[in-house]
Coordinates of C-alpha atoms and ligand atoms in Angstrom, one line a residue:
X1 CA 0.0 0.0 0.0
X2 CA 1.2 3.5 -0.8
X3 CA 2.1 5.7 2.2
X4 CA -0.7 7.6 3.8
X5 CA 0.5 11.2 3.8
X6 CA -2.6 13.3 4.4
X7 CA -6.3 13.2 5.2
X8 CA -7.1 12.9 1.4
X9 CA -5.3 9.5 1.4
X10 CA -7.5 8.3 4.2
X11 CA -10.5 9.6 2.3
X12 CA -9.6 7.6 -0.7
X13 CA -9.2 4.4 1.3
X14 CA -12.5 5.0 3.1
X15 CA -14.2 5.4 -0.3
X16 CA -12.9 2.0 -1.3
X17 CA -13.8 0.2 1.9
X18 CA -17.1 1.6 3.1
X19 CA -20.5 0.9 1.4
X20 CA -21.5 3.8 -0.8
X21 CA -24.5 4.9 1.2
X22 CA -22.4 5.4 4.3
X23 CA -19.3 6.8 2.7
X24 CA -21.5 9.3 0.8
X25 CA -23.6 10.1 3.9
X26 CA -20.4 11.6 5.3
X27 CA -19.0 13.0 2.1
X28 CA -22.0 15.1 1.0
X29 CA -23.4 18.6 1.4
X30 CA -26.9 19.7 0.9
X31 CA -28.4 20.4 -2.6
X32 CA -25.7 22.0 -4.9
X33 CA -23.1 21.4 -2.2
X34 CA -21.8 25.0 -2.7
X35 CA -21.3 25.6 1.0
X36 CA -19.7 22.2 1.5
X37 CA -17.1 23.1 -1.2
X38 CA -16.7 26.6 0.1
X39 CA -15.8 25.4 3.6
X40 CA -12.6 23.8 2.1
X41 CA -11.9 26.2 -0.7
X42 CA -12.0 29.4 1.5
X43 CA -9.2 28.0 3.6
X44 CA -6.9 28.1 0.6
X45 CA -7.4 31.8 0.2
X46 CA -5.9 32.6 3.6
X47 CA -2.1 33.0 3.4
X48 CA 0.3 32.5 6.3
X49 CA 3.2 34.7 7.2
X50 CA 6.5 32.8 7.0
X51 CA 9.0 33.8 9.7
X52 CA 12.6 32.7 9.9
X53 CA 15.5 32.7 12.3
X54 CA 13.3 32.3 15.3
X55 CA 14.1 29.7 18.1
X56 CA 11.4 27.1 17.6
X57 CA 12.6 24.5 20.1
X58 CA 10.3 23.3 22.9
X59 CA 7.1 23.7 21.0
X60 CA 3.8 22.8 22.6
X61 CA 0.2 22.3 21.3
X62 CA -1.2 21.9 24.9
X63 CA -4.3 23.9 25.5
X64 CA -7.5 24.1 27.5
X65 CA -10.9 23.7 25.9
X66 CA -13.9 24.9 28.1
X67 CA -11.4 24.7 31.0
X68 CA -10.5 21.0 30.3
X69 CA -6.9 20.1 29.5
X70 CA -6.3 18.9 25.9
X71 CA -3.1 17.8 24.2
X72 CA -3.9 19.9 21.1
X73 CA -6.6 22.4 20.1
X74 CA -8.6 19.7 18.4
X75 CA -11.9 18.0 19.2
X76 CA -13.8 15.3 17.3
X77 CA -17.1 16.6 16.1
X78 CA -20.4 14.8 16.5
X79 CA -21.1 12.7 13.4
X80 CA -24.3 10.7 12.8
X81 CA -24.1 7.0 11.9
X82 CA -20.4 6.8 12.7
X83 CA -20.8 3.2 13.7
X84 CA -21.7 2.4 10.0
X85 CA -18.3 3.6 8.8
X86 CA -16.7 0.8 10.8
X87 CA -18.2 -1.6 13.5
X88 CA -18.5 0.2 16.8
X89 CA -17.2 3.3 15.1
X90 CA -18.2 5.6 18.0
X91 CA -16.3 3.5 20.5
X92 CA -13.2 3.3 18.2
X93 CA -13.2 7.1 17.6
X94 CA -13.7 7.9 21.3
X95 CA -10.8 5.6 22.2
X96 CA -8.5 7.2 19.6
X97 CA -9.5 10.6 20.9
X98 CA -8.8 9.5 24.5
X99 CA -5.4 8.3 23.6
X100 CA -4.6 11.5 21.7
X101 CA -5.8 13.6 24.7
X102 CA -8.6 15.4 22.9
X103 CA -12.3 15.5 23.4
X104 CA -14.7 13.2 21.6
X105 CA -18.3 14.3 20.9
X106 CA -20.9 11.5 20.6
X107 CA -23.8 12.4 18.4
X108 CA -27.5 11.9 19.3
X109 CA -27.7 10.1 16.0
X110 CA -24.9 7.6 16.8
X111 CA -25.1 3.9 16.3
X112 CA -23.4 3.0 19.6
X113 CA -25.4 4.3 22.6
X114 CA -24.1 6.7 25.3
X115 CA -23.9 3.7 27.7
X116 CA -21.9 1.5 25.2
X117 CA -19.4 4.3 24.6
X118 CA -19.0 5.0 28.3
X119 CA -18.5 1.2 29.0
X120 CA -15.6 1.0 26.6
X121 CA -13.8 4.2 27.4
X122 CA -12.1 5.5 30.5
X123 CA -12.3 9.3 30.1
X124 CA -15.4 11.5 29.9
X125 CA -16.6 12.3 26.5
X126 CA -19.0 15.1 25.3
X127 CA -22.6 14.5 24.2
X128 CA -24.3 16.3 21.4
X129 CA -28.0 16.9 21.7
X130 CA -30.7 17.3 19.1
X131 CA -34.0 18.5 20.6
X132 CA -37.0 16.4 19.6
X133 CA -40.7 17.0 20.1
X134 CA -40.8 14.3 22.9
X135 CA -39.4 16.4 25.7
X136 CA -39.6 13.5 28.2
X137 CA -37.2 11.6 25.9
X138 CA -34.9 14.6 25.7
X139 CA -34.8 14.9 29.6
X140 CA -34.0 11.2 29.8
X141 CA -31.3 11.6 27.2
X142 CA -29.7 14.4 29.1
X143 CA -29.9 12.3 32.3
X144 CA -28.3 9.4 30.5
X145 CA -25.4 11.7 29.4
X146 CA -25.0 12.8 33.0
X147 CA -25.1 9.2 34.3
X148 CA -22.4 8.3 31.8
X149 CA -20.2 11.1 33.2
X150 CA -20.2 13.2 30.0
X151 CA -18.2 16.4 30.6
X152 CA -20.0 18.7 28.2
X153 CA -23.3 18.9 26.4
X154 CA -23.2 20.3 22.9
X155 CA -26.6 21.6 21.8
X156 CA -27.0 21.7 18.0
X157 CA -29.3 24.5 16.8
X158 CA -29.0 24.3 13.0
X159 CA -30.9 21.1 12.3
X160 CA -34.5 21.4 13.2
X161 CA -35.3 20.4 9.7
X162 CA -33.0 18.5 7.3
X163 CA -31.3 20.0 4.3
X164 CA -31.6 17.5 1.5
X165 CA -28.5 15.5 0.6
X166 CA -29.2 14.1 -2.9
X167 CA -26.9 11.1 -2.4
X168 CA -28.8 9.9 0.6
X169 CA -32.0 9.9 -1.4
X170 CA -30.3 8.1 -4.4
X171 CA -28.6 5.6 -2.2
X172 CA -31.6 4.7 0.0
X173 CA -29.6 5.5 3.1
X174 CA -30.8 3.6 6.2
X175 CA -29.3 2.0 9.3
X176 CA -29.2 -0.9 9.1
X177 CA -29.4 -1.1 5.3
X178 CA -32.7 -2.3 3.9
X179 CA -33.1 -5.5 2.0
X180 CA -33.5 -3.7 -1.4
X181 CA -31.5 -4.6 -4.4
X182 CA -29.9 -1.2 -4.5
X183 CA -28.9 -1.4 -0.8
X184 CA -27.7 -5.0 -0.9
X185 CA -25.5 -4.3 -4.0
X186 CA -23.8 -1.4 -2.2
X187 CA -23.2 -3.5 1.0
X188 CA -22.2 -6.8 -0.7
X189 CA -19.6 -5.0 -2.9
X190 CA -17.7 -4.4 0.3
X191 CA -17.3 -7.9 1.7
X192 CA -14.6 -6.9 4.2
X193 CA -17.0 -4.3 5.7
X194 CA -19.8 -6.9 5.8
X195 CA -17.8 -9.4 7.7
X196 CA -16.5 -6.9 10.1
X197 CA -20.0 -5.8 10.9
X198 CA -20.9 -9.3 12.1
X199 CA -18.6 -8.6 15.1
X200 CA -21.0 -6.2 16.7
X201 CA -24.7 -6.0 17.5
X202 CA -24.7 -2.2 17.1
X203 CA -26.5 -1.7 13.8
X204 CA -29.1 1.0 14.4
X205 CA -29.5 4.2 16.3
X206 CA -28.5 3.1 19.8
X207 CA -29.5 6.3 21.7
X208 CA -33.0 6.2 20.2
X209 CA -34.4 2.8 19.3
X210 CA -35.8 1.3 22.5
X211 CA -35.6 4.6 24.3
X212 CA -38.0 6.9 22.4
X213 CA -41.7 6.0 22.4
X214 CA -42.9 4.4 19.2
X215 CA -39.6 4.5 17.4
X216 CA -38.5 1.2 16.0
X217 CA -37.4 2.1 12.5
X218 CA -35.4 5.1 11.6
X219 CA -34.9 4.1 8.0
X220 CA -35.3 7.5 6.3
X221 CA -33.3 10.1 8.1
X222 CA -35.3 12.9 6.5
X223 CA -38.8 11.6 7.3
X224 CA -37.7 10.7 10.8
X225 CA -36.2 14.2 11.3
X226 CA -39.5 15.7 10.1
X227 CA -41.5 13.6 12.5
X228 CA -39.4 13.8 15.6
X229 CA -37.2 16.9 15.6
X230 CA -38.8 19.9 17.2
X231 CA -39.3 22.8 14.8
X232 CA -40.4 25.1 17.7
X233 CA -37.0 25.1 19.4
X234 CA -36.0 28.6 20.2
X235 CA -33.7 30.6 22.6
X236 CA -36.1 30.2 25.5
X237 CA -35.6 26.4 25.4
X238 CA -31.9 26.9 26.2
X239 CA -32.7 27.8 29.8
X240 CA -34.4 24.6 30.7
X241 CA -31.9 22.5 28.8
X242 CA -29.0 24.3 30.6
X243 CA -30.7 23.9 34.0
X244 CA -31.5 20.3 33.5
X245 CA -28.0 19.5 32.3
X246 CA -26.2 21.6 35.0
X247 CA -22.7 21.3 33.4
X248 CA -20.7 23.0 30.6
X249 CA -22.9 23.8 27.6
X250 CA -21.6 24.3 24.1
X251 CA -23.9 25.7 21.4
X252 CA -23.2 24.5 17.9
X253 CA -24.4 25.8 14.5
X254 CA -23.7 29.6 14.9
X255 CA -22.9 31.4 11.7
X256 CA -24.3 34.8 12.3
X257 CA -23.1 37.6 14.6
X258 CA -26.6 38.2 16.1
X259 CA -27.0 34.5 16.9
X260 CA -23.5 34.5 18.5
X261 CA -24.6 37.4 20.7
X262 CA -27.7 35.5 21.7
X263 CA -25.7 32.4 22.5
X264 CA -23.4 34.5 24.7
X265 CA -26.4 36.0 26.4
X266 CA -28.1 32.7 27.3
X267 CA -25.0 31.7 29.2
X268 CA -23.4 29.0 27.0
X269 CA -19.8 28.2 27.8
X270 CA -18.7 28.1 24.2
X271 CA -20.1 28.4 20.7
X272 CA -19.2 26.4 17.6
X273 CA -19.1 28.5 14.5
X274 CA -20.5 25.9 12.0
X275 CA -22.7 25.5 9.0
X276 CA -23.0 21.8 9.7
X277 CA -20.3 20.9 7.2
X278 CA -22.3 22.4 4.4
X279 CA -25.1 19.9 5.0
X280 CA -27.9 22.3 5.9
X281 CA -28.3 25.8 4.4
X282 CA -26.7 25.5 0.9
X283 CA -25.7 29.0 0.0
X284 CA -24.6 30.0 3.5
X285 CA -21.2 31.4 4.0
X286 CA -18.2 29.1 4.6
X287 CA -17.4 28.7 8.3
X288 CA -14.0 30.2 8.0
X289 CA -15.4 33.3 6.3
X290 CA -17.9 33.7 9.1
X291 CA -15.4 33.3 11.9
X292 CA -13.7 36.8 12.0
X293 CA -16.8 38.8 12.5
X294 CA -18.0 36.5 15.2
X295 CA -14.7 36.6 17.0
X296 CA -14.7 40.3 16.9
X297 CA -18.3 40.6 18.2
X298 CA -18.3 38.1 21.1
X299 CA -14.7 36.7 21.4
X300 CA -14.3 38.6 24.7
X301 CA -17.5 37.1 26.2
X302 CA -17.5 33.5 25.2
X303 CA -15.1 30.8 24.0
X304 CA -15.3 30.3 20.2
X305 CA -14.8 26.9 18.6
X306 CA -14.6 26.3 14.9
X307 CA -16.1 23.6 12.6
X308 CA -16.2 23.2 8.9
X309 CA -13.7 22.2 6.2
X310 CA -10.8 21.3 8.3
X311 CA -8.6 18.8 6.3
X312 CA -5.2 19.7 7.5
X313 CA -3.2 21.1 10.4
X314 CA -2.7 24.3 8.3
X315 CA -6.5 24.7 8.3
X316 CA -6.5 24.3 12.1
X317 CA -3.8 26.9 12.5
X318 CA -5.7 29.4 10.3
X319 CA -8.8 29.1 12.4
X320 CA -6.7 29.5 15.6
X321 CA -5.0 32.6 14.2
X322 CA -8.4 34.2 13.5
X323 CA -9.4 33.6 17.1
X324 CA -10.9 30.1 17.6
X325 CA -9.8 28.2 20.7
X326 CA -10.2 24.9 19.1
X327 CA -11.1 23.3 15.7
X328 CA -13.3 20.2 15.2
X329 CA -12.5 17.3 12.9
X330 CA -15.6 15.7 11.4
X331 CA -15.0 14.1 8.0
X332 CA -11.3 14.2 8.6
X333 CA -11.5 11.6 11.3
X334 CA -14.5 9.7 9.8
X335 CA -12.4 9.0 6.7
X336 CA -9.7 7.6 9.0
X337 CA -12.3 5.4 10.7
X338 CA -13.6 4.1 7.4
X339 CA -10.1 3.5 6.2
X340 CA -8.8 1.7 9.3
X341 CA -11.0 1.7 12.4
X342 CA -9.4 3.0 15.6
X343 CA -5.9 3.0 14.0
X344 CA -7.2 5.1 11.1
X345 CA -8.6 7.7 13.5
X346 CA -5.3 7.8 15.3
X347 CA -3.6 8.2 12.0
X348 CA -5.9 11.2 11.1
X349 CA -5.1 12.8 14.5
X350 CA -1.4 12.1 14.0
X351 CA -1.4 13.7 10.6
X352 CA -3.2 16.8 11.8
X353 CA -1.0 17.1 14.9
X354 CA 2.2 16.9 12.9
X355 CA 1.0 19.4 10.2
X356 CA -0.1 21.8 12.9
X357 CA 3.1 21.6 14.8
X358 CA 5.4 22.0 11.8
X359 CA 3.3 24.8 10.3
X360 CA 3.3 26.6 13.7
X361 CA 7.1 26.3 13.7
X362 CA 7.4 27.6 10.1
X363 CA 5.3 30.6 11.2
X364 CA 7.9 31.2 13.9
X365 CA 5.7 30.3 16.8
X366 CA 6.3 27.8 19.7
X367 CA 2.9 27.8 21.5
X368 CA -0.6 27.5 20.1
X369 CA -1.7 30.2 22.6
X370 CA 0.6 32.7 20.9
X371 CA -1.0 32.3 17.5
X372 CA -2.9 35.3 16.3
X373 CA -3.8 37.4 13.3
X374 CA -0.2 38.6 13.2
X375 CA 0.6 35.2 11.7
X376 CA -1.7 35.9 8.6
X377 CA -0.5 37.8 5.6
X378 CA -3.7 39.6 5.1
X379 CA -5.5 39.5 8.5
X380 CA -9.2 40.2 8.5
X381 CA -9.7 43.9 9.5
Ligands
LIG401 C1 -26.8 14.9 11.1 O1 -26.3 15.5 11.9 C2 -26.5 15.0 9.7 O2 -25.9 16.1 9.3 O3 -26.8 14.1 8.9

């Protein structure tokens, strides 16, 4: 096998190994995918300042994220259906994150349940919450995250309704795959994946099936979202969620300055600047374009995290320079998982760490905390 040099090598391997409906579930944006593409493309427009003859010994990526120690300014983003990229994918990703000393965020729409992940890990992870119409279920879900020792709740606000991803419709996405010719062809063309999936019983949405009333089949994500997700969710709901949870709260899905101000006002501990990986509002700005104005507006009041389009340590560094405290890997680690399970996620984290460290050195910096807009050639005004 040729050497794996970057995240795109892992992506190519994942594309070969994972059935099309699950690979493309991750590798898709909504409708024309313009925002999905812009998330990556807009990083390329930002230029770094090269500095030389600076002592770059004793570098460190150590940081704190919402007051929690981390070995680098990276967190693993919540990703639905992770356990379909690789058996027990959520457990494998959480373990890789634990070893790398960075937070892992478990999605509400995960395959392995909160309890399963807690059972197979030894450090607290974060839990991402979608608010559904059945508030009793949501209260119980928050309680389950507390009982599992989760150390932050991440509330996602940008998916009360689902942006259409054409590939999911064409591929007949469902977990587990349905017995249709289309689905069976996709699955059987990846025999290694099929065999490996026999090693686990986690094949459907573990946080939901058997816990939410009347939900036995989540086959179509869009119809299920339309039935279950609460379209009435508004800023007032944050209060009861925060009170019921009682721990660190991160609000995800902020792309607008006014919304960032609201999130700071409702007492969140951090916001994630995100357009859901270009999977929701097609035509929205890229996350990296939206970041500077949000940092300028609320950066003194609230910790700012960044999500969207990160495929390299250079991307991470650019987001940090603009003012983010940490950057999330979503697809970047999911490709690693599909390519090689836990070792693949570790590889993705190693690649990003090494790129970030070397790039920081070439910018003439030794500590991530010292990065700033002075490291950019044309800093945002
Ligand atoms: C769910 O979070 C999705 O984007 O599919």
